[in-house]
Coordinates of C-alpha atoms in Angstrom, one line a residue:
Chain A
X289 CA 5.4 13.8 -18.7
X290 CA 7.8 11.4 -16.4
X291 CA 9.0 13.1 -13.4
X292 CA 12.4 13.9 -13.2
X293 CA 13.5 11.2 -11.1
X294 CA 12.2 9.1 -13.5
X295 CA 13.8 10.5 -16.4
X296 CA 17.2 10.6 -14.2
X297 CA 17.1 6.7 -13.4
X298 CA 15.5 6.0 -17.0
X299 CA 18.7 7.5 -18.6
X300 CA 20.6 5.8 -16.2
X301 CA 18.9 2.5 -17.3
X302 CA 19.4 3.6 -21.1
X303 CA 22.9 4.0 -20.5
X304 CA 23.7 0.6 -19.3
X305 CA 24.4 -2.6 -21.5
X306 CA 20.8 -4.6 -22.5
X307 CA 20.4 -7.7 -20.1
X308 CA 22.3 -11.1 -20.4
X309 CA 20.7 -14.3 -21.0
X310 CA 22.0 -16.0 -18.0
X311 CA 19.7 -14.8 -15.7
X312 CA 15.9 -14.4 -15.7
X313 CA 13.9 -11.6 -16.9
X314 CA 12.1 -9.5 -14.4
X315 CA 10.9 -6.8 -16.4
X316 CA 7.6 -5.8 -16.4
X317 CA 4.3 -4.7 -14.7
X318 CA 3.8 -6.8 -12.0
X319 CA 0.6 -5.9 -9.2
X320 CA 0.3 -8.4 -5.9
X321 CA -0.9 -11.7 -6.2
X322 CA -4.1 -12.2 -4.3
X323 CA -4.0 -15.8 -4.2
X324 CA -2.4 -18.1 -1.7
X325 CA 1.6 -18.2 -2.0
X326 CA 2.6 -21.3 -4.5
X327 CA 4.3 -24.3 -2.7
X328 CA 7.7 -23.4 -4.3
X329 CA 8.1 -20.4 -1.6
X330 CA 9.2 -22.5 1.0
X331 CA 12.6 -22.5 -1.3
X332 CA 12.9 -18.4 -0.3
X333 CA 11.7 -18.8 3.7
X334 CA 13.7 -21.9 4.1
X335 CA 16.9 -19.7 3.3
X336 CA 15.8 -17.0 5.8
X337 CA 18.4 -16.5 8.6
X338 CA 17.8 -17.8 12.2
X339 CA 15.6 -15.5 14.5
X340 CA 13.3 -14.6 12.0
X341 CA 9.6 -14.2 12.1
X342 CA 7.5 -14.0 9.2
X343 CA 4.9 -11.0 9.4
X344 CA 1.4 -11.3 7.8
X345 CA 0.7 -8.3 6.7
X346 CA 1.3 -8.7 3.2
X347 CA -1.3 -6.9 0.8
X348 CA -4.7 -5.6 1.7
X349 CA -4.2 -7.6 5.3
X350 CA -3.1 -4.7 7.7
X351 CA -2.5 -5.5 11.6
X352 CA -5.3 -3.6 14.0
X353 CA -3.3 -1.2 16.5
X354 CA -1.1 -2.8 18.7
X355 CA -0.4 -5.6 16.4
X356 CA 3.0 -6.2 15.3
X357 CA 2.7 -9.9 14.4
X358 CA 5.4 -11.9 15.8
X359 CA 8.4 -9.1 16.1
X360 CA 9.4 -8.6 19.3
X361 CA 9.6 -4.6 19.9
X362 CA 12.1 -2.7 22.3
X363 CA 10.7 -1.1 25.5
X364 CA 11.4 2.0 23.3
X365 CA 9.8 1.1 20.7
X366 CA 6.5 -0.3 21.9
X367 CA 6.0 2.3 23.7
X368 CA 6.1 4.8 21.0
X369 CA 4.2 2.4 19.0
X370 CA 1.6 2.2 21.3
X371 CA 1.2 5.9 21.9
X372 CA 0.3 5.7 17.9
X373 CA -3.5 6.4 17.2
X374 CA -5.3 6.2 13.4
X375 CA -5.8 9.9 13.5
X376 CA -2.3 10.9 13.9
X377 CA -2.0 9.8 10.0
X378 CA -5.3 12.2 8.9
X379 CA -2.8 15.4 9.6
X380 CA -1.8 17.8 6.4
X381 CA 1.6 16.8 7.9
X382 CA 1.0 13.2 7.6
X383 CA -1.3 12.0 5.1
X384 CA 1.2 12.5 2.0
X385 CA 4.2 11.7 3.8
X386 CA 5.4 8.5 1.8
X387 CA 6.2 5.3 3.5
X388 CA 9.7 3.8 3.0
X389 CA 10.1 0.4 1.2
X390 CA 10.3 -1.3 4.1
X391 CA 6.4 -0.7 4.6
X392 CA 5.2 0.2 0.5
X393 CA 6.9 -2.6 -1.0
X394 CA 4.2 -5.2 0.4
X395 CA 1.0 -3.1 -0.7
X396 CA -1.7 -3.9 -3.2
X397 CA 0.2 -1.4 -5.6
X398 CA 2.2 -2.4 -8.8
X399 CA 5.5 -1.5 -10.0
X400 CA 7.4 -1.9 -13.5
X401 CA 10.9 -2.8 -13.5
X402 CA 13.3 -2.4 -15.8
X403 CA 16.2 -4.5 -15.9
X404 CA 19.5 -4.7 -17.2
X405 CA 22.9 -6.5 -16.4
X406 CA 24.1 -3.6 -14.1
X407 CA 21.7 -1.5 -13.3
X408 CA 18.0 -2.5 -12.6
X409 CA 15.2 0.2 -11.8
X410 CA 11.8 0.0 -10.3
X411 CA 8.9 2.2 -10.2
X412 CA 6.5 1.9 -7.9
X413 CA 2.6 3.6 -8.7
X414 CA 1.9 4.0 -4.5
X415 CA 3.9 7.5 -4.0
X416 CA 5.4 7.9 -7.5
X417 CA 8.6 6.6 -5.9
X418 CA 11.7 5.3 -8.0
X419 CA 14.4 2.8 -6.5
X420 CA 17.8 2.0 -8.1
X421 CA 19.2 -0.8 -7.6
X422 CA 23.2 -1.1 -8.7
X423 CA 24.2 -4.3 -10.0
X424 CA 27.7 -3.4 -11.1
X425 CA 29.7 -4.5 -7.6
X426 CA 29.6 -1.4 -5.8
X427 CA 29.1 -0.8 -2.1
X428 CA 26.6 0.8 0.2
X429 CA 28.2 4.8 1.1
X430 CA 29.7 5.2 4.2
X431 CA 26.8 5.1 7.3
X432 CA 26.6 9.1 7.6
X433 CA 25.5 9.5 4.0
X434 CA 22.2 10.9 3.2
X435 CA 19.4 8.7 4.1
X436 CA 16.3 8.1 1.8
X437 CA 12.6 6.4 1.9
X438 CA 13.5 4.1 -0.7
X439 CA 17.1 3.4 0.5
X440 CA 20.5 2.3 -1.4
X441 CA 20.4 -0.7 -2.7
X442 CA 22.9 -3.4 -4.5
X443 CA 22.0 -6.3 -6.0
X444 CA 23.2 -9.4 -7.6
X445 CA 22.5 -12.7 -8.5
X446 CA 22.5 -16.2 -6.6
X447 CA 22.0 -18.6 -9.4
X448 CA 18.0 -17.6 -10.6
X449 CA 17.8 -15.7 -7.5
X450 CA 17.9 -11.6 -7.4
X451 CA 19.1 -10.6 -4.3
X452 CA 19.0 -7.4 -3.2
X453 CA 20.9 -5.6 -0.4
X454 CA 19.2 -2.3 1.2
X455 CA 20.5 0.1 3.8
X456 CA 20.3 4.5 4.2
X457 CA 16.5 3.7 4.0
X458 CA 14.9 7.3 6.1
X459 CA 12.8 6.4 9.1
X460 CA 9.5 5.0 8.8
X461 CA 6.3 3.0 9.1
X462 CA 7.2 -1.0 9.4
X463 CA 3.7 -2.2 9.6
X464 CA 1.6 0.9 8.7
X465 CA 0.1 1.2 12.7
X466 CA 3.0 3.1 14.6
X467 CA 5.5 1.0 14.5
X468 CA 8.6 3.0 13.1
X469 CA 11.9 1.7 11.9
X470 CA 14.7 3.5 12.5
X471 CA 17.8 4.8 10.2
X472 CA 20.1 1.5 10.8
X473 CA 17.7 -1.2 9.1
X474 CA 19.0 -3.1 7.1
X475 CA 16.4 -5.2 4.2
X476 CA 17.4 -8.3 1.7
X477 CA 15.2 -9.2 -0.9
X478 CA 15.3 -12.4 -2.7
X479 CA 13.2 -12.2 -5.7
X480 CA 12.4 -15.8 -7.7
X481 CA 10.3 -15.7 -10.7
X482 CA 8.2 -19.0 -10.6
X483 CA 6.5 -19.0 -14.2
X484 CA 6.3 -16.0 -16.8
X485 CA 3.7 -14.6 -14.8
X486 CA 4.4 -15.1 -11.0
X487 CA 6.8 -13.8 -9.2
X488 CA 7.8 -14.6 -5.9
X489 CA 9.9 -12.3 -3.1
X490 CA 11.0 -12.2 0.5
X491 CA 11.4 -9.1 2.6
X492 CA 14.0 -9.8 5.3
X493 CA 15.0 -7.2 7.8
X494 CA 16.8 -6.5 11.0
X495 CA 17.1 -3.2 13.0
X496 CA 18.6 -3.7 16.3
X497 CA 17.7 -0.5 17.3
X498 CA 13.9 -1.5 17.5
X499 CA 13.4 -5.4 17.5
X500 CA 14.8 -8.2 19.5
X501 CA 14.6 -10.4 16.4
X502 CA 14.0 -10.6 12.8
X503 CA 11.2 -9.9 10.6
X504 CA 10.3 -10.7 6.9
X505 CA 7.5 -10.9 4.4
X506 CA 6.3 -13.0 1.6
X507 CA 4.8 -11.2 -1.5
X508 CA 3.6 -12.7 -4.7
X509 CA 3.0 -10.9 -7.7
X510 CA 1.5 -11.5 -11.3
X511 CA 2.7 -10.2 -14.5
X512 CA 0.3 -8.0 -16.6
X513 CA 1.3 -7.7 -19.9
X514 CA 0.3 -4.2 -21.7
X515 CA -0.1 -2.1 -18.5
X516 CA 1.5 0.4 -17.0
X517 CA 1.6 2.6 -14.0
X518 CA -0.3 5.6 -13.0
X519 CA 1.0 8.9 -11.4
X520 CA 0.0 9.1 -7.7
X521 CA 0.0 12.7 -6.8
X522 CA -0.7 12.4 -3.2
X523 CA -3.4 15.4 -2.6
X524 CA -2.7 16.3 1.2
X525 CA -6.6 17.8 1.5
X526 CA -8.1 15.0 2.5
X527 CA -6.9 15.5 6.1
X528 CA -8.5 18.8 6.2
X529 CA -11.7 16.7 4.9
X530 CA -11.5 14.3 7.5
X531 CA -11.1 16.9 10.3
X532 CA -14.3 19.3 9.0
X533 CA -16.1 16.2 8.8
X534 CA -18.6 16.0 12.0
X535 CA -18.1 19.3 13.3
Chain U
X1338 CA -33.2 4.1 11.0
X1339 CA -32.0 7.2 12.0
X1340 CA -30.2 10.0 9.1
X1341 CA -30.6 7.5 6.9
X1342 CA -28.0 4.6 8.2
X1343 CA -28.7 1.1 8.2
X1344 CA -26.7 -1.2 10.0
X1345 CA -25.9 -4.4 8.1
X1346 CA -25.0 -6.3 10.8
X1347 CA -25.7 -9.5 8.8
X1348 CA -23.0 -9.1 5.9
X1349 CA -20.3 -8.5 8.3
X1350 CA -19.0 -12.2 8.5
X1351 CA -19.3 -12.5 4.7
X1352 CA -17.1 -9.2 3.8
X1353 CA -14.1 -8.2 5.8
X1354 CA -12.0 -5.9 5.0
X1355 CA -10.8 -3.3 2.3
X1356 CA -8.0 -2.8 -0.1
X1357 CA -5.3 -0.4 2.4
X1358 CA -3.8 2.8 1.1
X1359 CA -2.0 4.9 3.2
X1360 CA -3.1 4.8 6.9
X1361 CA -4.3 1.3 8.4
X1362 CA -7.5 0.0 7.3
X1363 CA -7.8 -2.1 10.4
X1364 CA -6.9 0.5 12.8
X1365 CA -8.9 3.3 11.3
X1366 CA -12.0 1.1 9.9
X1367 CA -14.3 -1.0 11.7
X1368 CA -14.2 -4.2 9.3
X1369 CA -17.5 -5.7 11.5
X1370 CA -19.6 -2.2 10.9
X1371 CA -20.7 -2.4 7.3
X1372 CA -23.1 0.4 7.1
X1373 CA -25.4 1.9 4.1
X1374 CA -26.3 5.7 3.4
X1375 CA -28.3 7.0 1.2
X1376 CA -28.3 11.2 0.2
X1377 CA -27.4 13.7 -2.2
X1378 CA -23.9 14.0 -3.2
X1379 CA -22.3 18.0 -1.8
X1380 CA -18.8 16.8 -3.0
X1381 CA -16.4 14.4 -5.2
X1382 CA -12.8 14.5 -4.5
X1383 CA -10.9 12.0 -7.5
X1384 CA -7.2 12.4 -5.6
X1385 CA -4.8 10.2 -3.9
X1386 CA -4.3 8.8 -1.4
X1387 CA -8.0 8.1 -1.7
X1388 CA -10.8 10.1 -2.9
X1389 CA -13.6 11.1 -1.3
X1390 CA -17.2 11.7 -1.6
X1391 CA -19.3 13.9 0.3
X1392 CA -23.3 13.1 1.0
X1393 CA -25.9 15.2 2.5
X1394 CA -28.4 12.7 4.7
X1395 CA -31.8 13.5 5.6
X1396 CA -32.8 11.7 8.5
X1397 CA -37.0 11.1 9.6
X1398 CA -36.6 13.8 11.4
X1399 CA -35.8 15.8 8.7
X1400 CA -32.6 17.4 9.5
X1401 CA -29.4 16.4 7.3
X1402 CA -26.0 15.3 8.7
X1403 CA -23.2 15.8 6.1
X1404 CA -21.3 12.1 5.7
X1405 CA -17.9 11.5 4.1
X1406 CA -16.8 8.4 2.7
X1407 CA -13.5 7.4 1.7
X1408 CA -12.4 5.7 -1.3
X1409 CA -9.7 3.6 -2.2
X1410 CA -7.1 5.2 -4.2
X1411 CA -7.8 6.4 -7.6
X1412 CA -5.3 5.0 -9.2
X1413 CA -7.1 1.4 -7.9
X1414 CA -10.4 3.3 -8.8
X1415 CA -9.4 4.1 -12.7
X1416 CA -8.4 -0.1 -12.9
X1417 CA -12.0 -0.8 -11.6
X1418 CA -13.9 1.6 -14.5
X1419 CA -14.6 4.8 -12.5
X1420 CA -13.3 8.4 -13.7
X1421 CA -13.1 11.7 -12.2
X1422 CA -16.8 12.5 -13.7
X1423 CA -18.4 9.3 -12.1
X1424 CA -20.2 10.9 -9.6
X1425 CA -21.6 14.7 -10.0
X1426 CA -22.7 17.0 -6.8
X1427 CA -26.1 17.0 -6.5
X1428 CA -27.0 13.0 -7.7
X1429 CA -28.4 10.9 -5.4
X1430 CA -26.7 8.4 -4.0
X1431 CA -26.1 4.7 -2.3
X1432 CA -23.0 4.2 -0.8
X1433 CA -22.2 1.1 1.6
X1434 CA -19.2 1.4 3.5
X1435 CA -16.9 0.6 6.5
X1436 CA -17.5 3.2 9.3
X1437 CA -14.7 4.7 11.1
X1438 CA -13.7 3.8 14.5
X1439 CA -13.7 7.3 15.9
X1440 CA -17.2 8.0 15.9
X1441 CA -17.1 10.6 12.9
X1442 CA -19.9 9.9 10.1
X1443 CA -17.0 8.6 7.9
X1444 CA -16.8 5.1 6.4
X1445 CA -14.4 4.0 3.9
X1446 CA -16.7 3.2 0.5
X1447 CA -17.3 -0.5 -0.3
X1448 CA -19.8 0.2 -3.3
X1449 CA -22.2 2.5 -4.3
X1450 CA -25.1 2.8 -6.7
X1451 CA -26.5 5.6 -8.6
X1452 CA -30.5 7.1 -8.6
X1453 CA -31.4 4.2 -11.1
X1454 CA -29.6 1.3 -8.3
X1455 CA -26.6 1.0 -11.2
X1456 CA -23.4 0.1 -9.3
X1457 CA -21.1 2.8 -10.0
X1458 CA -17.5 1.1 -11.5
X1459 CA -17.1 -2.0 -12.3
X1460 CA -17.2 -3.9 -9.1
X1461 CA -17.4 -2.9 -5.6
X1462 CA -14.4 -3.4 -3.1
X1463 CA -13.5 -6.0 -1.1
X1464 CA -10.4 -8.2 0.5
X1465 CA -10.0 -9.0 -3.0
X1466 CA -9.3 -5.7 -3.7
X1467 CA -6.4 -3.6 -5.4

């Protein structure tokens, strides 16, 4: 059985108009690419905007602690980063608390998306989390409305491009080792599809509340046909695992 | 060897690094430690954000140190042929693994092998990983 967030944005997606041919067709399971990025994503980076450092941290690579690649933290910041110890996530608290998208959309998890000409949503397996994205024109809420891990996003297209405009995205992890965002980032994606099969994204973001400049991923995904995603049920017991363990 | 650990100091160049989940495998795991126990299984946990597997090690002293090792996600775990009845309390068991920077006898699991040496799953996990 779907969860109802599922069902809620699936309906949503039912509801809307089936997808153009003008622009490209995203849909599908896609899961990380694990090979090197193709030559064609210097097209996405060289359109990223000044001041902005590209982190390598993309799939199963994760920095050690005190690693931030090249962002350049706020006193603030990096020093509540680097108070941050491995342990403080193996906490009933902590270890089912779902990352925002900022963070879970670079992970060695798939997602399916489902695309249409004004509405396209995406489920990602890591945290059973669902993301709308609005295609139809409209605008972000005003800046007190609620916040969420996965954001509010609108998107549209630039030529074969999807570009995708994120803000309201809930505190959280940027690079999975105590560095936290805070509520005023703000994230871009510009998605390319290279072939059937590849895909090809960056992550730009900028939260002047944390960093001194600009960060941003590249991810690379492949299409599997005939999959689907799995439920995640985070099961919180581990941590209580991890503590008895040794004692 | 002592409770049954063996250091394999001599793969560590040639495997670094598992597939992350959802705390840090660099800041948690120590990716130059690859270590190797072999016990009886107390406990199998087939949850996310990663499962877990209790082992019972008897050392040559003969006293037995309970060790935990960490899988990757079972949701990565169903994709590479294991199920929740893969492993059954009271088998005996190989696992290799990353150990844990804190000092606790946990490792995060990069194979394991059943009583016969059969690798359990498909393939074991590495940087390649899902």
């Amino acid at each position: 059985m779907r969860r109802p967030g599922i069902a809620a944005a699936l309906s949503l997606l039912l509801a809307a108009p089936a997808t153009g041919q003008e622009h490209p067709d995203l849909s599908g399971f896609w899961n990380l690419d694990f090979a090197p990025p193709r030559p064609e994503a210097q097209l996405l980076l060289a359109k990223l905007p000044p001041d902005t450092v590209v982190i390598e941290d993309t799939g199963v690579v994760e920095f050690p602690e005190d690693e931030y690649g090249a962002l350049k933290l706020k006193p603030e910041a990096q020093a509540k980063a680097s108070e941050w110890k491995p342990t403080d996530e193996m906490t009933l608290s902590r270890v089912c608390a779902a990352p925002s998208i900022v963070y879970s959309i670079q992970g060695p998890f798939p997602f399916e998306l489902h695309q249409t000409d004004d509405i396209i949503v995406i489920e990602y397996e890591y945290f059973d989390r669902v993301r709308v994205i609005f295609m139809d024109g409209r605008d972000h809420p005003p800046a007190d409305a609620p916040h969420s891990k996965m954001g509010h996003s609108v998107g549209h297209w630039d030529g074969d491009e999807l570009v995708i405009d994120t803000t309201h995205i809930e505190p959280s992890t940027i690079t999975n080792n105590g560095l936290e965002h805070s509520a005023n980032i703000h994230m871009v994606e510009r998605y390319r599809k290279l072939d059937e099969d590849t895909l090809i994204a960056t992550q730009w973001f900028e939260d002047a509340q944390v960093l001194d400049n600009n960060g941003a991923r590249l991810i690379q995904w492949r299409k599997h046909e005939g999959q689907f995603i799995y439920p995640y049920d985070c099961d919180p017991s581990i941590a209580v695992e991890y503590q008895q363990t040794g004692q | 060897m002592r409770n049954g650990l063996i250091l394999a100091g001599a793969l560590l160049a040639l495997v670094s690094g598992g597939a992350q989940a959802h705390h840090s495998f660099a800041a948690f795991f120590d990716e130059t430690k690859l270590v190797t126990i072999k016990g009886k299984v107390t406990a199998f946990r087939f949850t996310n954000p990663h499962g877990t597997i209790g082992v019972a090690v008897v050392g040559e002293d003969g006293s037995t140190r309970e060790w935990r090792a960490e899988t990757n996600a079972p949701v990565v775990l169903m994709r590479r042929g294991w199920t929740r009845d893969a492993i059954k309390p009271g088998q005996a068991i190989t696992i290799e693994g990353w150990l844990a920077r804190d000092g606790k006898p946990y490792m995060r699991l990069r194979r394991a092998f059943d009583a016969d040496g059969k690798l359990i799953g498909a393939a074991p996990f590495t940087q390649a990983d899902d």
